[in-house]
Amino acid sequence: MCGRFASSSQPEDIVELFGVQQWDPAETLAPSWNVAPTERAFVVLERQRKGEPAPVRQLRVLRWGLVPQWAKSPETAVKMINARSDTVHEKPSYRQAFASRRCILPVDGYFEWQTLPGERGKPRKKPFFVSRVDGAPLALAGLYEFWRNRAVPADHPDAWLVTFTVVTTEAEELLAPIHERMPLFLDRESFDDWLDPGLDDPDGIRRLLVPPPPGALLATPVSPAVGSIRNNGPELTRPWVEVEHETTLF
């Protein structure tokens, strides 16, 4: 699964890396090394505007935790931060977004917790930061959705909420001992097809739900401080070694 991630890339760098055509510099975010559900993040997507001949690739700021169009309130977002790749095409909450509202979440990496035996039989959680071996941003496959807030008029600033979820798949061999699931990340060759809203054949889209070959990711033990959303800084992604109940940050 994916329950926290780091996102510190400058928007200008994301624009260049993903070939973004439209971006509003006023819609920006400060770097964060501990993004949690319901918080906002940069997302790359394609939308076809009225009067335009083709979709336009955009960099947007959306809220993490998908709210389906039919939801009565946005409170469902906390439970819908991830979507399983094996059922995303058929689940009512995701299938419409899967057909035409796919996006990419550029992140430094994500955090995962391994459950280990603890003292007196009580399990403990050991956090890891998972990132690309080559240091490049991870392009996580995602879906986005529009939700209309009927409590306010259509022209109200809060009339529409745009949210996203991260698609997950079975963990590769290196990561399976930490957690059985992992976010689905895309290679550059898959970016165009995944973002293309014109690609709406479920079988064709499902063929994209294949992660790159194993070996591209690195799992690094990190500080337990990442467990609190009050903590936020680049030190959360740095290696952390436990030595007889003491911890050392390198």
Short mmCIF file of C-alpha atoms in Angstrom, two decimals:
data_model
loop_
_atom_site.label_atom_id
_atom_site.label_comp_id
_atom_site.label_asym_id
_atom_site.label_seq_id
_atom_site.Cartn_x
_atom_site.Cartn_y
_atom_site.Cartn_z
CA MET A 1 0.00 0.00 0.00
CA CYS A 2 0.98 3.65 0.09
CA GLY A 3 0.09 5.73 3.13
CA ARG A 4 2.82 8.39 3.17
CA PHE A 5 5.18 9.80 0.58
CA ALA A 6 7.78 12.52 0.06
CA SER A 7 7.36 15.19 -2.59
CA SER A 8 10.08 17.83 -2.77
CA SER A 9 10.56 18.36 -6.53
CA GLN A 10 10.19 21.90 -7.79
CA PRO A 11 7.19 22.32 -10.12
CA GLU A 12 9.47 23.61 -12.88
CA ASP A 13 11.37 20.31 -12.77
CA ILE A 14 8.15 18.29 -12.94
CA VAL A 15 6.98 20.37 -15.90
CA GLU A 16 10.19 19.58 -17.78
CA LEU A 17 10.35 15.89 -16.85
CA PHE A 18 6.76 15.10 -17.85
CA GLY A 19 6.37 17.48 -20.78
CA VAL A 20 3.66 19.53 -19.07
CA GLN A 21 1.98 22.08 -21.36
CA GLN A 22 -0.11 23.98 -18.84
CA TRP A 23 0.73 25.00 -15.30
CA ASP A 24 -0.41 27.89 -13.12
CA PRO A 25 2.59 29.10 -11.04
CA ALA A 26 0.08 30.48 -8.53
CA GLU A 27 -1.04 26.91 -7.81
CA THR A 28 2.02 25.75 -5.94
CA LEU A 29 3.06 23.78 -2.87
CA ALA A 30 5.97 23.82 -0.44
CA PRO A 31 8.18 20.72 -0.45
CA SER A 32 6.98 18.01 1.93
CA TRP A 33 8.77 14.89 3.13
CA ASN A 34 5.75 13.47 4.94
CA VAL A 35 2.63 13.85 2.83
CA ALA A 36 -0.37 12.17 4.50
CA PRO A 37 -3.88 11.27 3.28
CA THR A 38 -6.22 14.24 2.63
CA GLU A 39 -3.22 16.53 2.04
CA ARG A 40 -2.52 18.07 -1.37
CA ALA A 41 0.14 17.07 -3.87
CA PHE A 42 1.28 17.75 -7.42
CA VAL A 43 -0.38 15.54 -10.04
CA VAL A 44 0.21 15.31 -13.80
CA LEU A 45 -2.91 14.71 -15.91
CA GLU A 46 -4.39 15.36 -19.34
CA ARG A 47 -7.74 17.09 -20.00
CA GLN A 48 -9.38 18.09 -23.26
CA ARG A 49 -10.81 21.58 -22.94
CA LYS A 50 -13.80 22.77 -24.95
CA GLY A 51 -12.75 23.98 -28.37
CA GLU A 52 -9.33 22.34 -28.17
CA PRO A 53 -8.42 19.65 -30.74
CA ALA A 54 -6.42 17.50 -28.32
CA PRO A 55 -5.95 16.90 -24.58
CA VAL A 56 -3.58 19.24 -22.75
CA ARG A 57 -1.03 17.89 -20.29
CA GLN A 58 -1.33 19.80 -17.02
CA LEU A 59 0.32 20.03 -13.63
CA ARG A 60 -2.35 20.33 -10.96
CA VAL A 61 -2.57 20.37 -7.17
CA LEU A 62 -5.11 17.78 -5.99
CA ARG A 63 -6.13 16.29 -2.65
CA TRP A 64 -5.08 12.75 -1.76
CA GLY A 65 -7.97 10.36 -1.15
CA LEU A 66 -10.45 9.80 -3.96
CA VAL A 67 -14.03 10.96 -3.47
CA PRO A 68 -16.39 9.26 -5.97
CA GLN A 69 -18.88 11.41 -7.86
CA TRP A 70 -21.78 9.71 -6.08
CA ALA A 71 -20.40 10.16 -2.55
CA LYS A 72 -22.62 12.11 -0.15
CA SER A 73 -19.63 13.73 1.55
CA PRO A 74 -15.84 13.94 1.08
CA GLU A 75 -15.24 11.94 4.27
CA THR A 76 -14.78 8.76 2.21
CA ALA A 77 -11.41 10.11 1.01
CA VAL A 78 -9.47 8.77 4.00
CA LYS A 79 -10.46 5.20 3.08
CA MET A 80 -9.71 5.55 -0.64
CA ILE A 81 -6.07 6.57 -0.83
CA ASN A 82 -5.17 3.37 -2.71
CA ALA A 83 -6.82 1.37 -5.51
CA ARG A 84 -5.85 -2.25 -6.23
CA SER A 85 -4.66 -2.79 -9.80
CA ASP A 86 -6.40 -6.17 -10.05
CA THR A 87 -9.88 -4.76 -9.34
CA VAL A 88 -9.63 -1.08 -10.26
CA HIS A 89 -11.37 -1.65 -13.60
CA GLU A 90 -14.51 -3.08 -11.98
CA LYS A 91 -14.91 -1.37 -8.61
CA PRO A 92 -17.75 1.23 -8.75
CA SER A 93 -15.61 3.79 -6.93
CA TYR A 94 -12.81 3.65 -9.49
CA ARG A 95 -13.94 2.24 -12.83
CA GLN A 96 -15.07 5.53 -14.38
CA ALA A 97 -11.85 7.26 -13.39
CA PHE A 98 -9.87 4.25 -14.62
CA ALA A 99 -11.49 4.59 -18.03
CA SER A 100 -10.65 8.25 -18.65
CA ARG A 101 -9.22 10.07 -15.62
CA ARG A 102 -5.78 8.61 -15.03
CA CYS A 103 -2.89 10.63 -13.67
CA ILE A 104 0.72 10.41 -12.51
CA LEU A 105 1.95 11.35 -9.06
CA PRO A 106 5.62 12.45 -9.15
CA VAL A 107 7.21 11.67 -5.77
CA ASP A 108 10.70 11.34 -4.28
CA GLY A 109 9.59 8.00 -2.84
CA TYR A 110 7.11 6.52 -0.40
CA PHE A 111 7.17 5.17 3.15
CA GLU A 112 6.25 1.64 4.20
CA TRP A 113 6.17 -0.03 7.62
CA GLN A 114 7.35 -3.58 8.24
CA THR A 115 5.71 -5.46 11.10
CA LEU A 116 8.31 -7.20 13.30
CA PRO A 117 8.20 -9.13 16.59
CA GLY A 118 8.61 -6.89 19.60
CA GLU A 119 9.10 -7.22 23.30
CA ARG A 120 6.60 -9.39 25.19
CA GLY A 121 5.03 -10.52 21.94
CA LYS A 122 3.86 -7.06 20.98
CA PRO A 123 4.65 -6.33 17.30
CA ARG A 124 6.55 -3.21 16.34
CA LYS A 125 6.66 -1.23 13.13
CA LYS A 126 9.92 -0.51 11.28
CA PRO A 127 9.66 2.27 8.65
CA PHE A 128 11.37 2.23 5.27
CA PHE A 129 11.70 4.84 2.55
CA VAL A 130 11.33 3.33 -0.93
CA SER A 131 12.83 5.28 -3.83
CA ARG A 132 14.45 4.74 -7.19
CA VAL A 133 18.01 3.45 -7.17
CA ASP A 134 18.99 6.13 -9.69
CA GLY A 135 17.54 8.95 -7.56
CA ALA A 136 14.98 9.98 -10.20
CA PRO A 137 11.40 10.79 -9.14
CA LEU A 138 8.99 7.89 -8.90
CA ALA A 139 6.06 8.22 -11.32
CA LEU A 140 3.19 6.60 -9.41
CA ALA A 141 0.11 5.57 -11.38
CA GLY A 142 -3.01 7.28 -10.08
CA LEU A 143 -6.66 8.10 -10.80
CA TYR A 144 -8.46 11.37 -10.20
CA GLU A 145 -12.10 12.33 -9.79
CA PHE A 146 -14.39 15.37 -9.54
CA TRP A 147 -16.89 15.70 -6.70
CA ARG A 148 -19.64 18.34 -6.65
CA ASN A 149 -20.40 19.87 -3.26
CA ARG A 150 -24.17 20.37 -3.46
CA ALA A 151 -24.18 22.39 -0.23
CA VAL A 152 -22.85 25.46 -2.07
CA PRO A 153 -23.77 27.21 -5.36
CA ALA A 154 -22.06 26.14 -8.58
CA ASP A 155 -20.02 29.35 -8.72
CA HIS A 156 -18.70 28.98 -5.15
CA PRO A 157 -14.92 28.38 -4.79
CA ASP A 158 -15.66 25.15 -2.90
CA ALA A 159 -18.23 23.85 -5.38
CA TRP A 160 -15.84 21.28 -6.80
CA LEU A 161 -13.32 19.01 -5.09
CA VAL A 162 -10.76 17.18 -7.22
CA THR A 163 -9.11 14.19 -5.55
CA PHE A 164 -6.79 11.33 -6.47
CA THR A 165 -5.85 7.81 -5.43
CA VAL A 166 -2.67 5.76 -5.94
CA VAL A 167 -2.88 2.45 -7.83
CA THR A 168 -1.14 -0.44 -6.04
CA THR A 169 0.11 -3.84 -7.14
CA GLU A 170 1.80 -6.89 -5.63
CA ALA A 171 5.19 -6.06 -4.13
CA GLU A 172 8.30 -7.16 -5.98
CA GLU A 173 10.66 -9.66 -4.33
CA LEU A 174 12.84 -7.04 -2.61
CA LEU A 175 9.87 -5.29 -1.01
CA ALA A 176 7.60 -8.24 -0.23
CA PRO A 177 9.20 -8.89 3.22
CA ILE A 178 8.31 -5.30 4.15
CA HIS A 179 4.76 -5.28 2.77
CA GLU A 180 2.85 -7.43 0.29
CA ARG A 181 1.64 -4.41 -1.71
CA MET A 182 3.44 -1.51 -3.38
CA PRO A 183 2.45 1.50 -5.49
CA LEU A 184 2.45 0.85 -9.22
CA PHE A 185 5.14 3.05 -10.77
CA LEU A 186 5.52 3.73 -14.47
CA ASP A 187 8.46 3.89 -16.84
CA ARG A 188 8.75 6.90 -19.13
CA GLU A 189 7.60 4.79 -22.10
CA SER A 190 4.18 4.32 -20.43
CA PHE A 191 3.52 7.96 -19.53
CA ASP A 192 1.72 8.96 -22.74
CA ASP A 193 -0.64 5.96 -22.86
CA TRP A 194 -1.46 6.10 -19.15
CA LEU A 195 -2.34 9.81 -19.30
CA ASP A 196 -4.26 9.65 -22.61
CA PRO A 197 -7.99 10.10 -21.82
CA GLY A 198 -8.76 8.87 -25.34
CA LEU A 199 -7.48 5.41 -24.39
CA ASP A 200 -10.69 4.10 -22.84
CA ASP A 201 -10.62 0.39 -23.69
CA PRO A 202 -10.46 -1.42 -20.33
CA ASP A 203 -8.39 -4.30 -21.68
CA GLY A 204 -5.94 -1.92 -23.34
CA ILE A 205 -5.56 0.10 -20.15
CA ARG A 206 -5.11 -3.01 -18.01
CA ARG A 207 -2.10 -3.96 -20.12
CA LEU A 208 -0.42 -0.87 -18.68
CA LEU A 209 -0.83 -2.15 -15.12
CA VAL A 210 2.52 -3.91 -15.20
CA PRO A 211 5.34 -2.46 -13.07
CA PRO A 212 8.83 -2.11 -14.53
CA PRO A 213 11.22 -5.03 -13.99
CA PRO A 214 12.50 -5.52 -10.41
CA GLY A 215 15.72 -3.84 -9.41
CA ALA A 216 14.76 -0.19 -9.89
CA LEU A 217 13.84 0.43 -6.25
CA LEU A 218 15.80 0.82 -3.03
CA ALA A 219 14.30 0.32 0.45
CA THR A 220 16.11 2.31 3.15
CA PRO A 221 15.40 2.02 6.92
CA VAL A 222 14.44 5.45 8.22
CA SER A 223 13.60 7.22 11.46
CA PRO A 224 10.44 6.28 13.41
CA ALA A 225 9.78 10.03 13.49
CA VAL A 226 8.05 9.68 10.11
CA GLY A 227 5.17 8.04 11.95
CA SER A 228 3.98 11.44 13.15
CA ILE A 229 2.63 13.88 10.58
CA ARG A 230 3.93 16.69 12.78
CA ASN A 231 7.44 15.80 11.65
CA ASN A 232 8.48 17.01 8.23
CA GLY A 233 11.96 17.45 6.78
CA PRO A 234 14.51 15.79 4.47
CA GLU A 235 16.01 13.94 7.45
CA LEU A 236 12.97 11.63 7.38
CA THR A 237 14.24 10.02 4.16
CA ARG A 238 17.84 9.49 5.33
CA PRO A 239 19.22 6.10 6.49
CA TRP A 240 18.57 5.23 10.13
CA VAL A 241 20.28 2.40 12.00
CA GLU A 242 19.13 0.89 15.30
CA VAL A 243 21.91 -0.09 17.72
CA GLU A 244 20.76 -1.79 20.94
CA HIS A 245 17.65 0.34 21.35
CA GLU A 246 19.53 3.45 20.26
CA THR A 247 19.18 4.98 16.83
CA THR A 248 21.64 6.74 14.63
CA LEU A 249 20.93 9.06 11.72
CA PHE A 250 23.51 9.27 8.94
#
